[in-house]
Amino acid sequence: KTISQGDLEDVLFELELSLLEGDVALEVAEKIIKSVENDLVGRKIKRRSDVALHTQDALKKAISEILMVKGPNVMALAQEARKAGEPLKLMFVGINGTGKTTTISKLADYFVSKGFTPVLAASDTFRAGAIEQITHHAENLKIKIIKHQKGADPAAVAYDAVEHARAQKKELVFIDTAGRMQTNTNLMDEMKKIQRVVKPDLVIFVGDALTGNDVVEQATKFNDAVGLDGIILTKADADAKGGAALSIGYVVQKPILFLGVGQGYKDIIEFKPDWMVEQIFG
Amino acid sequence: NLGKNLTNTMKKLAGMAIIDEEVVKEAIKDIQRALIQADVNIKLVLNLSKTIEKRALSEKPPKRVTPKEHVIKIVYEELVHLLGEKAPEVEVESKPFKILFMGLQGSGKTTTIGKLARYLQKKGFNPAVVCTDTWRPAAYEQLRQLTESLSIPLYGDPDNEDALDLAKKGINKFKKQDIIIVDTAGRHKEEQDLLDEMKQISTVVDPDEVMLVIDGTIGQQAREQALAFSQTTDIGSITITKLDGSAKGGGALSAVAEIGAPIKFIGTGERIEDLEAFDPDRFISRLLG
Ligand SMILES: Nc1nc2c(ncn2[C@@H]2O[C@H](COP(=O)(O)OP(=O)(O)OP(=O)(O)O)[C@@H](O)[C@H]2O)c(=O)[nH]1
Ligand SMILES: Nc1nc2c(ncn2[C@@H]2O[C@H](COP(=O)(O)OP(=O)(O)OP(=O)(O)O)[C@@H](O)[C@H]2O)c(=O)[nH]1
Ligand SMILES: [Mg+2]
Ligand SMILES: [Mg+2]
């Protein structure tokens, strides 16, 4: 016997529901379920009862394929930068409050523990307390922070940080930018300007793992504007089902590099596609 | 684009003289998809669409109301039923009127407090702000920069690691003010120790109003997180932030449905003036794309 569309209707409905409840964006969930359906229809099975199991396997396969995107190995790039004597520049972008500043400090802590000397650029010159917040982290981690006064040109701060890193032979520059809505043209232009001036090696999108369907819009527009090299999803410790990972992965086909799993410096882990499969299938 | 889908289905309905079951079912499906894309809780969407379909097919539209108007009116009524007609204002009765803010990390509490303080100041009140966030670096500094230019008194102490002590001292210092707004550190439902701390803060502050701040971009987790907050203390009202982006804020709808607190304000930007009183009509039309 072969699997028919009718056999799949109920199980696919349930599966789509679990994707949606797991915060996978609607259009992405629908496309994934459609591809699973196409994968299964016409396939030979021994028993009718095998359909559910085949469907689960097909979904696991679809998820893995979406998330298995080859990405930059930041550690390897940092080591190359050290050898070349030219700092590796990472620019962090995303909408307001997703955890960019905190994530930068976690990564800085990690690289300090591996013997590197990162420089931080306080390129959020707009928000109340932004410069003080990242300065506090730099002091905790005992690393250099380059900052100007509130209201200064973010690109100028980033530029100075890169110049400092070059002069002092420091291998890494982490550029913290202000949160911005992808719908705000002026702020998107400001971000593009920072990129033009500094030419970061990696642009990292920091998204909140609790985000719903809007994550598709965010990732798409940020990717269109500056091109993303990697994604970090934060607040996964809030019991985020993390469907946002699947949505972003599907829509911009960029790798999810890390997950933020708390507010402390050590609360960051490498993202593994298995984590996503685990989240969806419990 | 879902907004277009909904418009097309609605056009079909508009073209109908009498209720056609198939077209109505199609319209309901499109409404469902619109609500899901707007981040409304899935179970809530399924329940809502059952109710809407049942009403659309069983209720006779009044004379001279087209099928389209009939279905839209039902959808609208069901959503307003959840959201409430119009959000009540912040009603300052006893003084000092204490407002306690809570919400997930990064949801926009601190910024909203700056906005609300200005909003209340413009209404002729004399608000003061208390910072009890002992976790976030420069939390007090952030509030200081927000309130300073408005000449709004602020209490905080970056060297004090005891949120309860800060709350006590702040409430005491400002007991002559009309309104005291208390900022707290962000927290989520898995951080039981922080939820316990919130219970204690609420006991110390004894708030007249508890404001839950919800990020407009939040997805299906909105309901669970709101539930966890409502278990620390009764929630009086909700503010949805970041609606100046493209998010529809459907997550907040689920929170309202779950804990029964009305949405009073929405955040529409980063500036002090970017706070609007909640308007259910505009929210619903944005929700449906
Ligand atoms: N629980 C948890 N909280 C986090 C995580 N990452 C960041 N946060 C918290 O989220 C809040 C916002 O973090 P920020 O680093 O200020 O976010 P941001 O993106 O720099 O914010 P803006 O610059 O204002 O756009 C802070 O309270 C952080 O402690 C995480 O992985 N887990
Ligand atoms: N565009 C936009 N940004 C907002 C809005 N409300 C807050 N923000 C921004 O969101 C980010 C987080 O705001 P905060 O006020 O620091 O959030 P919070 O809830 O106090 O964060 P924690 O104290 O770390 O939990 C900041 O960049 C704010 O400027 C809004 O309505 N629209
Ligand atoms: Mg920041
Ligand atoms: Mg805050």
XYZ file of C-alpha atoms and ligand atoms in Angstrom:
637
model
C 0.000 0.000 0.000
C 1.054 3.608 -0.579
C 0.451 6.759 1.447
C -2.386 8.904 0.154
C -3.214 12.526 0.842
C -6.236 11.400 2.855
C -4.055 9.278 5.140
C -1.991 12.327 5.961
C -4.686 14.929 6.548
C -5.174 14.434 10.287
C -1.568 13.812 11.236
C -0.373 16.785 9.159
C -2.971 19.031 10.768
C -1.714 18.008 14.206
C 1.883 18.540 13.116
C 1.152 21.989 11.721
C -0.569 22.874 14.978
C 2.477 21.832 17.001
C 4.733 23.903 14.730
C 2.474 26.950 15.121
C 2.235 26.487 18.875
C 6.026 26.245 18.859
C 6.196 29.760 17.409
C 7.036 28.765 13.836
C 5.691 31.549 11.596
C 2.509 30.599 9.712
C 3.918 30.847 6.188
C 6.965 28.787 7.180
C 4.881 26.136 8.958
C 2.616 25.813 5.934
C 5.573 25.443 3.567
C 7.239 22.845 5.791
C 4.040 20.790 6.088
C 3.528 21.020 2.316
C 7.053 19.717 1.660
C 6.506 16.891 4.155
C 3.273 16.008 2.372
C 5.018 15.961 -1.013
C 7.767 13.842 0.477
C 5.291 11.243 1.756
C 2.458 10.994 -0.779
C 2.926 7.935 -2.926
C 5.477 6.374 -0.608
C 5.141 2.616 -0.009
C 4.339 1.495 3.545
C 3.772 -1.905 5.169
C 0.973 -0.936 7.561
C -1.427 1.987 7.804
C -0.171 2.501 11.344
C 3.267 3.341 9.944
C 2.015 6.646 8.528
C 2.473 8.623 11.750
C 6.038 7.402 12.200
C 6.950 8.121 8.555
C 5.470 11.584 8.912
C 7.481 12.336 12.044
C 10.684 11.214 10.317
C 9.880 13.322 7.268
C 9.331 16.365 9.484
C 12.567 15.776 11.387
C 14.351 15.563 8.062
C 12.752 18.786 6.812
C 13.722 20.641 10.008
C 17.312 19.432 9.876
C 17.642 20.445 6.247
C 16.429 23.978 6.986
C 18.791 24.402 9.924
C 21.896 22.709 8.543
C 23.246 25.879 6.973
C 27.005 26.185 6.788
C 28.054 29.120 8.884
C 31.125 31.073 9.885
C 33.303 29.486 12.531
C 33.891 32.574 14.626
C 36.668 30.993 16.670
C 38.574 29.942 13.547
C 38.129 33.407 12.045
C 39.355 35.005 15.271
C 42.473 32.843 15.197
C 43.115 33.794 11.583
C 42.664 37.461 12.504
C 45.221 37.062 15.251
C 47.726 35.558 12.781
C 47.039 38.211 10.159
C 47.321 41.037 12.677
C 44.058 42.480 11.372
C 41.092 42.617 13.772
C 37.946 40.585 13.080
C 34.992 42.980 13.134
C 31.557 41.789 14.240
C 28.528 44.076 14.062
C 25.437 43.171 16.065
C 22.002 44.286 14.880
C 18.352 43.687 15.695
C 15.182 45.286 16.958
C 14.863 46.862 20.380
C 15.415 44.860 23.527
C 16.394 41.521 21.977
C 19.612 41.180 23.963
C 22.343 42.561 21.672
C 24.338 44.318 24.387
C 24.117 41.371 26.788
C 25.007 38.889 24.030
C 28.086 40.897 23.053
C 29.301 40.807 26.637
C 28.779 37.024 26.761
C 30.794 36.519 23.566
C 33.472 38.910 24.800
C 33.714 36.924 28.037
C 34.035 33.704 26.049
C 36.862 35.020 23.873
C 38.649 36.524 26.881
C 38.565 33.060 28.459
C 40.202 31.713 25.290
C 43.021 34.219 25.510
C 41.785 36.885 23.107
C 41.516 40.652 23.679
C 38.223 41.953 22.290
C 37.450 45.647 21.956
C 33.864 46.852 22.421
C 32.386 49.704 20.377
C 29.524 51.544 22.101
C 27.734 52.379 18.866
C 24.345 52.736 20.536
C 24.704 56.440 21.133
C 20.981 57.046 21.333
C 19.206 55.090 24.072
C 19.106 56.220 27.700
C 21.774 54.413 29.664
C 23.081 52.469 26.666
C 26.681 53.637 26.870
C 26.719 53.165 30.644
C 25.275 49.652 30.303
C 27.955 48.384 27.953
C 30.677 50.275 29.824
C 29.675 48.395 32.943
C 30.138 45.090 31.083
C 33.517 46.180 29.711
C 34.659 47.025 33.246
C 33.473 43.658 34.572
C 35.329 41.851 31.803
C 38.348 44.151 32.008
C 38.329 44.873 28.298
C 38.644 48.097 26.347
C 35.539 49.998 25.401
C 35.543 52.759 22.813
C 32.758 55.258 23.399
C 31.892 58.831 22.548
C 29.287 61.105 24.118
C 25.570 60.403 23.918
C 24.237 61.416 20.505
C 27.552 60.907 18.738
C 27.791 59.307 15.282
C 27.574 55.504 15.755
C 29.765 54.932 12.690
C 32.489 57.167 14.129
C 32.526 55.177 17.375
C 32.804 51.909 15.440
C 35.567 53.359 13.269
C 37.553 54.480 16.315
C 37.190 51.044 17.867
C 38.593 49.383 14.750
C 41.484 51.869 14.609
C 42.251 51.187 18.247
C 42.166 47.405 17.704
C 44.532 47.712 14.746
C 46.982 49.960 16.590
C 46.947 47.763 19.705
C 46.952 44.429 17.819
C 43.659 43.356 19.379
C 41.977 40.590 17.434
C 38.264 41.244 17.849
C 35.967 44.257 17.603
C 32.368 43.825 18.775
C 30.159 46.653 17.554
C 27.007 47.163 19.630
C 24.301 49.018 17.739
C 21.040 50.556 18.910
C 17.856 48.542 18.647
C 15.828 49.602 15.639
C 12.550 48.663 13.980
C 13.077 47.382 10.448
C 10.199 49.682 9.471
C 12.184 52.781 10.453
C 13.930 53.875 7.248
C 16.193 56.424 8.910
C 17.490 53.934 11.419
C 17.964 51.247 8.766
C 19.985 53.828 6.768
C 22.016 54.624 9.879
C 22.836 50.924 10.216
C 23.869 50.725 6.553
C 26.157 53.704 7.115
C 27.924 51.978 10.002
C 28.459 49.017 7.687
C 29.804 51.206 4.869
C 32.259 52.997 7.143
C 33.536 50.000 9.079
C 33.003 47.063 6.684
C 32.413 44.440 9.394
C 33.526 40.902 8.604
C 30.408 39.473 10.194
C 26.965 40.988 10.679
C 25.097 39.111 13.391
C 21.327 39.410 13.826
C 20.241 39.091 17.445
C 16.613 37.983 17.772
C 14.409 37.151 20.722
C 13.502 33.436 20.784
C 10.043 34.381 22.073
C 9.219 36.377 18.930
C 6.245 35.275 16.885
C 5.485 35.741 13.201
C 7.182 39.130 13.076
C 10.583 37.444 13.160
C 10.166 36.701 9.448
C 9.749 40.409 8.658
C 12.631 41.380 10.918
C 15.122 38.864 9.573
C 14.151 39.478 5.956
C 14.419 43.262 6.138
C 17.655 43.259 8.121
C 19.115 40.731 5.695
C 18.014 42.845 2.723
C 19.566 45.938 4.304
C 22.995 44.716 5.419
C 23.231 41.011 4.681
C 23.364 38.743 7.713
C 26.196 36.282 8.311
C 24.730 34.622 11.360
C 21.882 34.665 13.842
C 21.835 34.528 17.615
C 18.564 33.842 19.414
C 18.291 35.007 23.018
C 16.054 34.212 25.993
C 15.742 30.563 25.040
C 15.769 29.903 28.802
C 12.307 31.479 29.069
C 10.954 28.161 27.815
C 10.874 29.586 24.327
C 9.839 26.812 22.003
C 12.189 28.502 19.561
C 10.145 28.175 16.393
C 11.650 31.532 15.473
C 14.850 29.599 14.692
C 13.035 27.606 12.055
C 11.285 30.663 10.634
C 14.499 32.658 10.301
C 16.436 29.670 8.976
C 13.821 29.045 6.342
C 13.409 32.634 5.250
C 16.994 33.962 5.131
C 18.926 30.664 5.013
C 21.580 31.865 7.400
C 22.986 29.804 10.259
C 21.848 30.133 13.844
C 25.177 30.328 15.653
C 24.279 30.572 19.332
C 21.412 30.558 21.787
C 21.277 32.935 24.739
C 20.100 30.969 27.758
C 20.212 33.463 30.599
C 21.466 36.833 31.754
C 24.926 35.817 32.985
C 28.152 35.899 30.971
C 28.290 32.099 30.721
C 24.684 31.772 29.541
C 25.348 31.191 25.873
C 25.466 27.867 24.014
C 26.208 26.741 20.492
C 23.031 26.216 18.484
C 22.452 22.640 17.386
C 19.640 21.673 14.945
C 18.873 18.708 17.246
C 17.743 21.228 19.842
C 15.007 22.358 17.454
C 13.892 18.788 16.742
C 13.801 18.194 20.507
C 11.666 21.320 21.031
C 9.113 20.317 18.392
C 8.860 16.655 19.331
C 9.247 17.112 23.070
C 0.221 38.806 1.960
C -2.525 37.945 4.359
C -4.119 41.363 4.403
C -4.719 40.906 0.676
C -6.200 37.417 1.199
C -8.606 38.751 3.746
C -9.571 41.609 1.448
C -10.217 39.143 -1.397
C -12.425 36.907 0.740
C -14.225 39.920 2.080
C -14.754 41.078 -1.512
C -16.331 37.687 -2.307
C -18.618 38.070 0.673
C -19.408 41.598 -0.377
C -20.489 40.312 -3.771
C -22.990 37.901 -2.209
C -26.661 38.659 -1.821
C -27.303 35.922 0.718
C -25.094 33.933 3.083
C -23.349 31.136 1.181
C -21.982 28.556 3.617
C -18.923 27.733 1.493
C -17.857 31.345 1.085
C -18.385 32.007 4.789
C -16.226 29.012 5.686
C -13.549 30.342 3.364
C -13.779 33.753 4.993
C -13.419 32.177 8.434
C -10.318 30.312 7.264
C -8.748 33.548 6.079
C -9.634 35.283 9.336
C -8.039 32.374 11.173
C -4.836 32.728 9.183
C -4.805 36.490 9.760
C -5.144 36.011 13.517
C -2.436 33.326 13.584
C -0.074 35.557 11.634
C -0.894 38.296 14.119
C 0.405 35.978 16.886
C -2.927 35.328 18.578
C -2.804 32.144 20.657
C -3.595 29.152 18.429
C -6.198 27.603 20.740
C -7.850 30.988 21.096
C -7.968 31.367 17.309
C -9.568 27.946 16.896
C -12.173 28.730 19.553
C -12.876 32.181 18.142
C -13.317 30.871 14.603
C -15.729 28.155 15.801
C -17.830 30.806 17.519
C -17.672 33.159 14.543
C -18.636 30.425 12.071
C -21.518 29.218 14.240
C -22.851 32.753 14.587
C -22.311 33.608 10.910
C -24.253 30.582 9.739
C -26.998 30.568 12.351
C -27.704 34.248 12.952
C -29.902 35.901 10.401
C -28.327 39.176 9.249
C -30.595 42.147 9.976
C -32.386 43.766 7.025
C -30.142 45.585 4.571
C -26.941 44.227 6.149
C -24.871 42.436 3.519
C -23.306 39.024 4.269
C -19.928 40.719 4.316
C -20.989 43.338 6.861
C -22.642 40.587 8.863
C -19.487 38.419 9.098
C -17.218 41.383 9.765
C -19.562 42.631 12.475
C -19.480 39.217 14.171
C -15.668 38.979 14.002
C -15.458 42.464 15.368
C -17.900 41.785 18.207
C -16.076 38.638 19.251
C -12.740 40.446 19.376
C -14.142 43.444 21.221
C -15.775 41.002 23.625
C -12.258 39.826 24.465
C -10.608 43.229 24.518
C -13.263 45.359 26.116
C -14.991 48.381 24.622
C -12.577 51.094 25.611
C -9.744 50.902 28.059
C -10.347 52.733 31.292
C -7.808 55.393 32.122
C -5.410 55.122 34.990
C -7.820 56.162 37.729
C -5.924 57.824 40.525
C -8.000 57.423 43.658
C -5.998 57.207 46.842
C -2.701 59.030 47.124
C 0.049 58.140 46.759
C -1.306 56.018 43.925
C 1.221 53.231 43.432
C 1.754 51.589 40.058
C 3.948 48.486 39.921
C 5.475 47.545 36.552
C 6.419 44.009 35.567
C 7.224 42.061 32.417
C 9.693 39.930 30.482
C 13.288 40.961 29.893
C 13.531 43.722 27.304
C 9.751 44.154 26.924
C 9.996 47.922 27.396
C 9.120 48.489 31.063
C 11.702 51.169 31.849
C 11.043 53.146 28.678
C 7.270 52.904 29.218
C 7.665 54.204 32.763
C 9.405 57.295 31.417
C 6.544 57.744 28.947
C 3.802 57.138 31.510
C 5.381 59.514 34.004
C 5.356 62.235 31.329
C 1.784 61.332 30.326
C 0.576 61.650 33.925
C 2.575 64.829 34.452
C 0.809 66.376 31.445
C -2.508 65.421 33.079
C -1.548 67.525 36.061
C -0.312 64.777 38.355
C 2.889 64.771 40.336
C 4.474 61.373 39.644
C 7.689 59.950 41.090
C 9.635 56.888 40.002
C 11.354 54.183 42.029
C 14.020 51.896 40.555
C 14.167 48.412 42.095
C 16.077 46.734 39.240
C 19.197 45.358 40.886
C 20.123 43.108 37.964
C 20.522 45.144 34.853
C 23.705 47.199 34.516
C 22.910 50.947 34.445
C 19.175 50.387 35.082
C 19.088 53.318 37.479
C 21.118 55.440 35.056
C 18.640 54.653 32.264
C 15.735 55.868 34.404
C 17.749 58.874 35.519
C 18.278 59.962 31.928
C 14.579 59.455 31.158
C 13.222 61.376 34.167
C 15.828 64.072 34.655
C 14.809 66.334 31.768
C 11.179 66.056 32.913
C 12.022 67.049 36.498
C 10.359 63.879 37.727
C 11.775 62.750 41.076
C 13.548 59.401 40.993
C 14.715 57.134 43.781
C 17.252 54.379 43.302
C 20.597 53.173 44.575
C 22.891 51.264 42.231
C 24.877 49.997 45.247
C 21.846 48.434 46.923
C 21.359 44.805 45.860
C 18.084 44.342 47.747
C 15.055 45.011 45.538
C 12.651 44.851 48.497
C 14.689 47.352 50.462
C 14.771 49.688 47.471
C 11.004 49.379 47.089
C 10.432 50.144 50.795
C 12.772 53.126 50.793
C 11.353 54.492 47.550
C 7.707 54.236 48.633
C 8.611 55.879 51.903
C 10.524 58.712 50.276
C 7.683 59.561 47.895
C 4.684 59.128 50.197
C 3.717 62.768 49.580
C 3.573 62.375 45.782
C 0.320 61.792 43.862
C 1.691 58.831 42.010
C 4.621 56.456 42.533
C 5.696 54.258 39.631
C 7.894 51.291 40.530
C 10.237 49.755 37.930
C 11.333 46.149 38.344
C 13.896 43.896 36.674
C 12.689 41.810 33.748
C 11.902 38.198 34.578
C 10.280 35.153 32.940
C 8.226 32.189 34.073
C 11.175 29.797 34.466
C 12.909 32.048 37.000
C 10.990 30.923 40.094
C 13.241 32.859 42.464
C 12.544 36.092 40.567
C 8.807 35.337 40.505
C 8.969 34.859 44.270
C 10.828 38.148 44.533
C 8.012 39.808 42.546
C 5.461 38.429 45.028
C 7.451 40.014 47.834
C 7.914 43.312 45.981
C 4.175 43.447 45.435
C 3.543 42.863 49.138
C 5.954 45.642 50.071
C 4.656 48.112 47.485
C 0.981 47.201 47.986
C 0.206 48.594 44.534
C -3.042 50.281 43.524
C -2.381 49.167 39.997
C -0.136 46.488 38.502
C 0.900 47.110 34.890
C 2.124 44.170 32.803
C 4.284 45.295 29.883
C 4.107 43.010 26.863
C 6.360 43.181 23.812
C 4.203 43.564 20.686
C 6.435 41.091 18.837
C 5.918 38.191 21.259
C 4.511 34.941 19.886
C 2.643 32.010 21.387
C 4.437 32.253 24.727
C 2.538 35.422 25.662
C -0.235 33.488 27.355
C 2.004 31.283 29.504
C 4.230 34.154 30.556
C 1.258 36.391 31.415
C -0.199 33.562 33.489
C 3.022 33.251 35.482
C 3.003 36.982 36.229
C -0.652 36.917 37.238
C 0.201 34.263 39.808
C 2.561 36.638 41.623
C -0.096 39.335 42.023
C -3.351 40.570 40.464
C -2.655 42.352 37.235
C -4.644 45.521 36.699
C -3.636 46.562 33.222
C -1.475 45.863 30.203
C 0.723 47.988 27.954
C 1.778 46.586 24.583
C 5.051 48.013 23.313
C 6.823 48.207 19.961
C 3.686 48.499 17.845
C 5.531 51.011 15.660
C 7.192 48.027 14.035
C 5.329 45.508 11.876
C 4.104 43.219 14.664
C 0.356 43.049 15.223
C 0.463 42.420 18.957
C -1.824 39.387 18.897
C 0.170 37.855 21.732
C -1.153 40.554 24.017
C -4.698 39.634 23.023
C -4.085 36.161 24.376
C -2.721 37.634 27.595
C -5.862 39.733 28.025
C -8.060 36.729 27.359
C -6.072 34.703 29.864
C -5.763 37.090 32.800
C -8.637 39.441 32.137
C -6.680 42.680 32.508
C -7.512 45.447 29.993
C -4.942 46.952 27.658
C -4.576 50.611 28.639
C -1.662 51.862 26.562
C 0.438 51.019 23.558
C 4.059 51.990 22.922
C 4.683 53.335 19.442
C 8.330 54.317 19.538
C 11.326 55.104 21.682
C 10.605 58.728 22.517
C 8.897 59.948 25.671
C 5.807 61.012 23.732
C 5.399 57.628 21.999
C 2.660 56.362 24.296
C -0.979 56.178 23.186
C -4.144 55.308 25.030
C -5.361 51.939 23.810
C -7.948 52.068 21.033
C -9.638 48.671 20.467
C -10.904 49.591 16.984
C -7.485 50.491 15.647
C -5.910 47.488 17.343
C -8.432 45.083 15.808
C -8.173 46.525 12.316
C -4.372 46.260 12.552
C -4.744 42.677 13.840
C -6.791 41.682 10.795
C -4.238 43.272 8.460
N 16.626 35.443 30.430
C 17.403 35.999 29.511
N 17.489 37.339 29.454
C 18.308 37.879 28.525
C 19.036 37.101 27.590
N 19.749 37.955 26.797
C 19.450 39.205 27.208
N 18.581 39.163 28.261
C 17.995 40.299 28.982
O 17.216 41.032 28.085
C 17.213 42.419 28.462
C 17.620 43.245 27.269
O 18.974 42.991 26.975
P 19.886 44.066 26.214
O 21.216 43.423 26.070
O 19.809 45.381 26.874
O 19.134 44.135 24.826
P 19.474 45.054 23.598
O 19.139 44.318 22.359
O 20.901 45.526 23.667
O 18.474 46.232 23.816
P 18.467 47.642 23.061
O 19.877 48.070 22.922
O 17.667 48.521 23.946
O 17.808 47.399 21.740
C 18.180 42.525 29.633
O 17.426 42.493 30.831
C 19.025 41.270 29.521
O 19.544 40.842 30.748
C 18.908 35.667 27.661
O 19.487 34.885 26.902
N 18.078 35.176 28.647
N 10.512 51.060 18.760
C 10.128 50.940 20.034
N 11.051 50.640 20.959
C 10.651 50.534 22.241
C 9.303 50.724 22.652
N 9.255 50.565 23.996
C 10.510 50.282 24.406
N 11.349 50.273 23.338
C 12.774 49.979 23.296
O 12.941 48.628 23.668
C 14.213 48.465 24.305
C 13.990 47.845 25.669
O 13.335 48.781 26.473
P 13.540 48.824 28.062
O 12.661 49.918 28.555
O 14.979 48.863 28.412
O 12.947 47.407 28.449
P 12.826 46.765 29.878
O 11.597 45.949 29.917
O 12.934 47.789 30.944
O 14.087 45.816 29.898
P 14.696 45.047 31.160
O 14.691 46.011 32.297
O 16.062 44.670 30.740
O 13.823 43.871 31.385
C 14.837 49.851 24.346
O 15.670 49.969 23.206
C 13.658 50.777 24.220
O 13.997 52.028 23.658
C 8.326 51.029 21.630
O 7.136 51.195 21.874
N 8.792 51.115 20.356
Mg 21.644 47.425 23.650
Mg 14.229 47.959 32.533
